[in-house]
Amino acid sequence: LERKLRELEEGGAAAEEAKAEVKALTVRVEDLRQQLAAKTKRLEEADAEVIRLSDAHNSNQIQASGLTTRVHTLESECQALRAEAERAQRELAEYYQLPSPCGVGMEVGLDEMGQVVVKSLISDMSAHLSQAVKVGDQILRVDGRPVGGMTPAEIRPLILGKRATYVHFTFLRASQQYEVQLKRGAFGPEYAVVSPEDHDGPGGYSAGTSRAGLPTHTSGLIFGL
């Protein structure tokens, strides 16, 4: 009974943490919407000014040389605003396309020694974008639970979870143990926590920049998590 009570308490804490993550993501989405609305309004204003100045140019109401320079400046500004608006739209689309539950984009399998290892990384998912995880790294623990002796099918539920929640890994590479906390989905290196932090990650890594949502998939005994 006491064990059941502890499990219920731990489940409640996990639920509260998930609610907090959802709230933070909702705020982010609303901020992106506001940014998109502001940039769209500025774009409309810039387009209107281009038309007005072009008409003035045609009617010789102002000096042609200065007007041409202003028109070119506004056209460049319009292009930049369009690019920013498109980026915001893509980011929103990527957010809504991410699967839930989802993993971090690692294909997990067993090597010839029966050890749980990273078989491959799915492009533009959190594990790949962190650039801390490498193919061939041995997975020792997931959220503190040892995975030695487990099959990929048994490990899969440990890694999968609600989109934008965190999962903690303990890896082994070349006799060096390190830990990485990754956000489930497609999140950049700014969301990854790597330790030890006194060097540029095991074997060295650099920060990535791209983001894109990709679905999880399975193949035999290897799972995209």
Tab-separated table of C-alpha atoms in Angstrom:
chain	number	residue	atom	x	y	z
A	1	LEU	CA	0.000	0.000	0.000
A	2	GLU	CA	2.845	2.389	0.878
A	3	ARG	CA	4.506	1.653	-2.466
A	4	LYS	CA	1.249	2.389	-4.270
A	5	LEU	CA	0.907	5.679	-2.372
A	6	ARG	CA	4.459	6.666	-3.339
A	7	GLU	CA	3.761	5.819	-6.978
A	8	LEU	CA	0.603	7.959	-6.872
A	9	GLU	CA	2.561	10.853	-5.341
A	10	GLU	CA	5.294	10.553	-7.971
A	11	GLY	CA	2.689	10.386	-10.727
A	12	GLY	CA	1.065	13.544	-9.382
A	13	ALA	CA	4.376	15.366	-9.404
A	14	ALA	CA	5.019	14.261	-13.004
A	15	ALA	CA	1.547	15.465	-13.986
A	16	GLU	CA	2.183	18.878	-12.422
A	17	GLU	CA	5.512	19.145	-14.255
A	18	ALA	CA	3.794	18.223	-17.550
A	19	LYS	CA	1.137	20.885	-16.910
A	20	ALA	CA	3.858	23.466	-16.332
A	21	GLU	CA	5.557	22.488	-19.617
A	22	VAL	CA	2.237	22.751	-21.494
A	23	LYS	CA	1.621	26.190	-19.948
A	24	ALA	CA	5.083	27.370	-21.028
A	25	LEU	CA	4.539	26.090	-24.571
A	26	THR	CA	1.139	27.806	-24.720
A	27	VAL	CA	2.789	31.090	-23.776
A	28	ARG	CA	5.443	30.538	-26.485
A	29	VAL	CA	2.790	29.844	-29.135
A	30	GLU	CA	0.836	32.965	-28.158
A	31	ASP	CA	4.048	35.018	-28.314
A	32	LEU	CA	4.761	33.684	-31.810
A	33	ARG	CA	1.225	34.562	-32.881
A	34	GLN	CA	1.632	38.117	-31.607
A	35	GLN	CA	4.999	38.455	-33.350
A	36	LEU	CA	3.478	37.196	-36.596
A	37	ALA	CA	0.566	39.657	-36.311
A	38	ALA	CA	2.941	42.576	-35.655
A	39	LYS	CA	5.240	41.680	-38.557
A	40	THR	CA	2.244	41.209	-40.880
A	41	LYS	CA	0.938	44.662	-39.939
A	42	ARG	CA	4.381	46.233	-40.523
A	43	LEU	CA	4.585	44.461	-43.881
A	44	GLU	CA	1.219	45.872	-44.930
A	45	GLU	CA	2.304	49.360	-43.886
A	46	ALA	CA	5.581	49.048	-45.797
A	47	ASP	CA	3.779	47.803	-48.922
A	48	ALA	CA	1.356	50.740	-48.692
A	49	GLU	CA	4.252	53.191	-48.411
A	50	VAL	CA	5.987	51.639	-51.412
A	51	ILE	CA	2.821	52.113	-53.463
A	52	ARG	CA	2.387	55.698	-52.257
A	53	LEU	CA	5.980	56.633	-53.010
A	54	SER	CA	5.858	54.918	-56.387
A	55	ASP	CA	2.771	56.936	-57.297
A	56	ALA	CA	4.501	60.098	-56.120
A	57	HIS	CA	7.489	59.204	-58.248
A	58	ASN	CA	5.325	58.713	-61.310
A	59	SER	CA	3.656	62.098	-60.776
A	60	ASN	CA	6.994	63.862	-60.153
A	61	GLN	CA	5.794	65.081	-56.740
A	62	ILE	CA	9.169	64.506	-55.099
A	63	GLN	CA	12.735	64.246	-56.266
A	64	ALA	CA	13.260	61.045	-58.237
A	65	SER	CA	16.712	60.128	-56.954
A	66	GLY	CA	15.808	60.288	-53.258
A	67	LEU	CA	12.536	58.487	-53.903
A	68	THR	CA	14.270	55.626	-55.715
A	69	THR	CA	16.610	55.082	-52.792
A	70	ARG	CA	13.682	55.073	-50.352
A	71	VAL	CA	11.732	52.624	-52.505
A	72	HIS	CA	14.696	50.244	-52.657
A	73	THR	CA	15.111	50.480	-48.877
A	74	LEU	CA	11.442	49.705	-48.320
A	75	GLU	CA	11.528	46.798	-50.746
A	76	SER	CA	14.454	45.301	-48.832
A	77	GLU	CA	12.588	45.809	-45.571
A	78	CYS	CA	9.506	44.123	-47.043
A	79	GLN	CA	11.567	41.119	-48.088
A	80	ALA	CA	13.068	40.817	-44.599
A	81	LEU	CA	9.627	41.103	-42.979
A	82	ARG	CA	8.199	38.459	-45.300
A	83	ALA	CA	11.069	36.114	-44.430
A	84	GLU	CA	10.493	36.654	-40.696
A	85	ALA	CA	6.746	36.117	-41.073
A	86	GLU	CA	7.344	32.894	-43.020
A	87	ARG	CA	9.793	31.710	-40.359
A	88	ALA	CA	7.245	32.332	-37.599
A	89	GLN	CA	4.595	30.473	-39.593
A	90	ARG	CA	6.954	27.518	-40.142
A	91	GLU	CA	7.826	27.398	-36.448
A	92	LEU	CA	4.159	27.309	-35.507
A	93	ALA	CA	3.481	24.605	-38.110
A	94	GLU	CA	6.415	22.524	-36.854
A	95	TYR	CA	5.167	22.812	-33.298
A	96	TYR	CA	1.691	21.568	-34.199
A	97	GLN	CA	3.053	18.738	-36.374
A	98	LEU	CA	5.182	17.211	-33.615
A	99	PRO	CA	3.773	13.868	-32.421
A	100	SER	CA	2.728	13.370	-28.805
A	101	PRO	CA	3.771	11.174	-27.150
A	102	CYS	CA	7.161	11.308	-28.802
A	103	GLY	CA	10.840	10.635	-28.114
A	104	VAL	CA	14.083	12.497	-28.759
A	105	GLY	CA	14.999	11.017	-32.155
A	106	MET	CA	17.318	8.119	-31.260
A	107	GLU	CA	17.241	4.683	-32.862
A	108	VAL	CA	18.059	2.290	-30.027
A	109	GLY	CA	19.233	-1.285	-30.461
A	110	LEU	CA	21.568	-3.961	-29.139
A	111	ASP	CA	25.182	-4.352	-30.233
A	112	GLU	CA	27.031	-7.651	-30.677
A	113	MET	CA	27.697	-7.733	-26.925
A	114	GLY	CA	24.025	-7.322	-26.116
A	115	GLN	CA	24.534	-3.789	-24.817
A	116	VAL	CA	21.933	-1.084	-25.395
A	117	VAL	CA	23.420	1.465	-27.802
A	118	VAL	CA	22.427	4.374	-30.038
A	119	LYS	CA	22.107	2.952	-33.553
A	120	SER	CA	21.367	6.218	-35.353
A	121	LEU	CA	19.993	9.723	-34.822
A	122	ILE	CA	16.938	11.146	-36.589
A	123	SER	CA	17.781	14.482	-38.219
A	124	ASP	CA	16.423	17.629	-36.582
A	125	MET	CA	15.142	15.880	-33.471
A	126	SER	CA	16.398	16.816	-29.990
A	127	ALA	CA	19.126	14.152	-29.705
A	128	HIS	CA	20.576	15.118	-33.090
A	129	LEU	CA	20.294	18.865	-32.501
A	130	SER	CA	22.005	18.646	-29.091
A	131	GLN	CA	25.110	17.189	-30.824
A	132	ALA	CA	26.064	15.672	-27.482
A	133	VAL	CA	24.812	12.184	-28.369
A	134	LYS	CA	26.768	10.082	-30.878
A	135	VAL	CA	25.991	6.870	-32.723
A	136	GLY	CA	27.512	3.946	-30.826
A	137	ASP	CA	27.103	5.511	-27.368
A	138	GLN	CA	26.005	2.950	-24.810
A	139	ILE	CA	22.855	3.813	-22.859
A	140	LEU	CA	23.245	2.964	-19.177
A	141	ARG	CA	20.163	4.542	-17.628
A	142	VAL	CA	16.965	6.336	-18.643
A	143	ASP	CA	15.580	8.657	-15.977
A	144	GLY	CA	17.794	6.886	-13.469
A	145	ARG	CA	16.581	3.393	-14.366
A	146	PRO	CA	19.295	0.940	-15.526
A	147	VAL	CA	18.512	-0.479	-18.971
A	148	GLY	CA	21.189	-3.203	-19.104
A	149	GLY	CA	19.582	-6.512	-20.053
A	150	MET	CA	16.445	-4.824	-21.384
A	151	THR	CA	15.225	-5.133	-24.963
A	152	PRO	CA	14.571	-2.093	-27.191
A	153	ALA	CA	10.851	-2.802	-26.847
A	154	GLU	CA	11.152	-2.561	-23.054
A	155	ILE	CA	13.211	0.645	-23.256
A	156	ARG	CA	10.815	2.371	-25.650
A	157	PRO	CA	8.154	3.291	-23.012
A	158	LEU	CA	10.889	4.799	-20.807
A	159	ILE	CA	11.946	7.243	-23.526
A	160	LEU	CA	8.576	8.121	-25.035
A	161	GLY	CA	6.488	10.744	-23.279
A	162	LYS	CA	4.473	13.900	-23.682
A	163	ARG	CA	5.914	16.328	-26.200
A	164	ALA	CA	8.166	19.053	-24.675
A	165	THR	CA	8.765	17.116	-21.426
A	166	TYR	CA	12.294	16.136	-20.374
A	167	VAL	CA	13.969	12.720	-20.241
A	168	HIS	CA	17.363	12.096	-18.590
A	169	PHE	CA	19.971	9.730	-20.098
A	170	THR	CA	23.216	8.328	-18.750
A	171	PHE	CA	25.594	7.315	-21.565
A	172	LEU	CA	28.978	5.629	-21.788
A	173	ARG	CA	31.483	6.455	-24.515
A	174	ALA	CA	35.085	5.232	-24.578
A	175	SER	CA	34.977	4.385	-20.846
A	176	GLN	CA	33.713	7.915	-20.097
A	177	GLN	CA	30.297	8.301	-18.541
A	178	TYR	CA	28.207	11.388	-19.197
A	179	GLU	CA	24.621	12.532	-18.751
A	180	VAL	CA	22.265	14.402	-21.061
A	181	GLN	CA	18.825	15.797	-20.348
A	182	LEU	CA	16.816	16.194	-23.553
A	183	LYS	CA	13.431	17.693	-24.316
A	184	ARG	CA	11.102	15.294	-26.114
A	185	GLY	CA	10.422	16.449	-29.675
A	186	ALA	CA	12.535	18.681	-31.907
A	187	PHE	CA	14.315	21.218	-29.703
A	188	GLY	CA	17.698	22.852	-30.208
A	189	PRO	CA	20.832	22.632	-28.062
A	190	GLU	CA	19.671	25.471	-25.813
A	191	TYR	CA	17.175	22.990	-24.317
A	192	ALA	CA	19.772	20.238	-23.692
A	193	VAL	CA	21.600	19.939	-20.370
A	194	VAL	CA	24.894	18.041	-20.619
A	195	SER	CA	27.165	17.040	-17.733
A	196	PRO	CA	29.968	17.081	-16.944
A	197	GLU	CA	30.042	20.696	-18.180
A	198	ASP	CA	33.775	21.364	-17.898
A	199	HIS	CA	34.359	20.499	-21.552
A	200	ASP	CA	32.556	20.634	-24.893
A	201	GLY	CA	30.718	17.370	-24.344
A	202	PRO	CA	32.101	13.818	-24.633
A	203	GLY	CA	34.319	13.737	-27.667
A	204	GLY	CA	33.496	17.381	-28.372
A	205	TYR	CA	30.370	18.802	-29.963
A	206	SER	CA	29.091	22.117	-31.236
A	207	ALA	CA	25.683	23.753	-31.126
A	208	GLY	CA	23.161	23.101	-33.922
A	209	THR	CA	20.577	25.581	-35.156
A	210	SER	CA	17.895	23.890	-37.267
A	211	ARG	CA	14.556	22.594	-35.969
A	212	ALA	CA	11.907	20.415	-37.616
A	213	GLY	CA	9.270	17.995	-36.329
A	214	LEU	CA	9.587	14.371	-37.455
A	215	PRO	CA	7.429	11.397	-36.426
A	216	THR	CA	8.800	8.472	-34.417
A	217	HIS	CA	9.077	5.120	-36.190
A	218	THR	CA	9.994	1.501	-35.538
A	219	SER	CA	11.941	-1.081	-37.512
A	220	GLY	CA	12.435	-4.593	-36.176
A	221	LEU	CA	14.257	-4.468	-32.874
A	222	ILE	CA	15.443	-0.903	-33.534
A	223	PHE	CA	13.175	1.929	-32.478
A	224	GLY	CA	13.201	5.638	-33.361
A	225	LEU	CA	12.638	7.185	-29.959
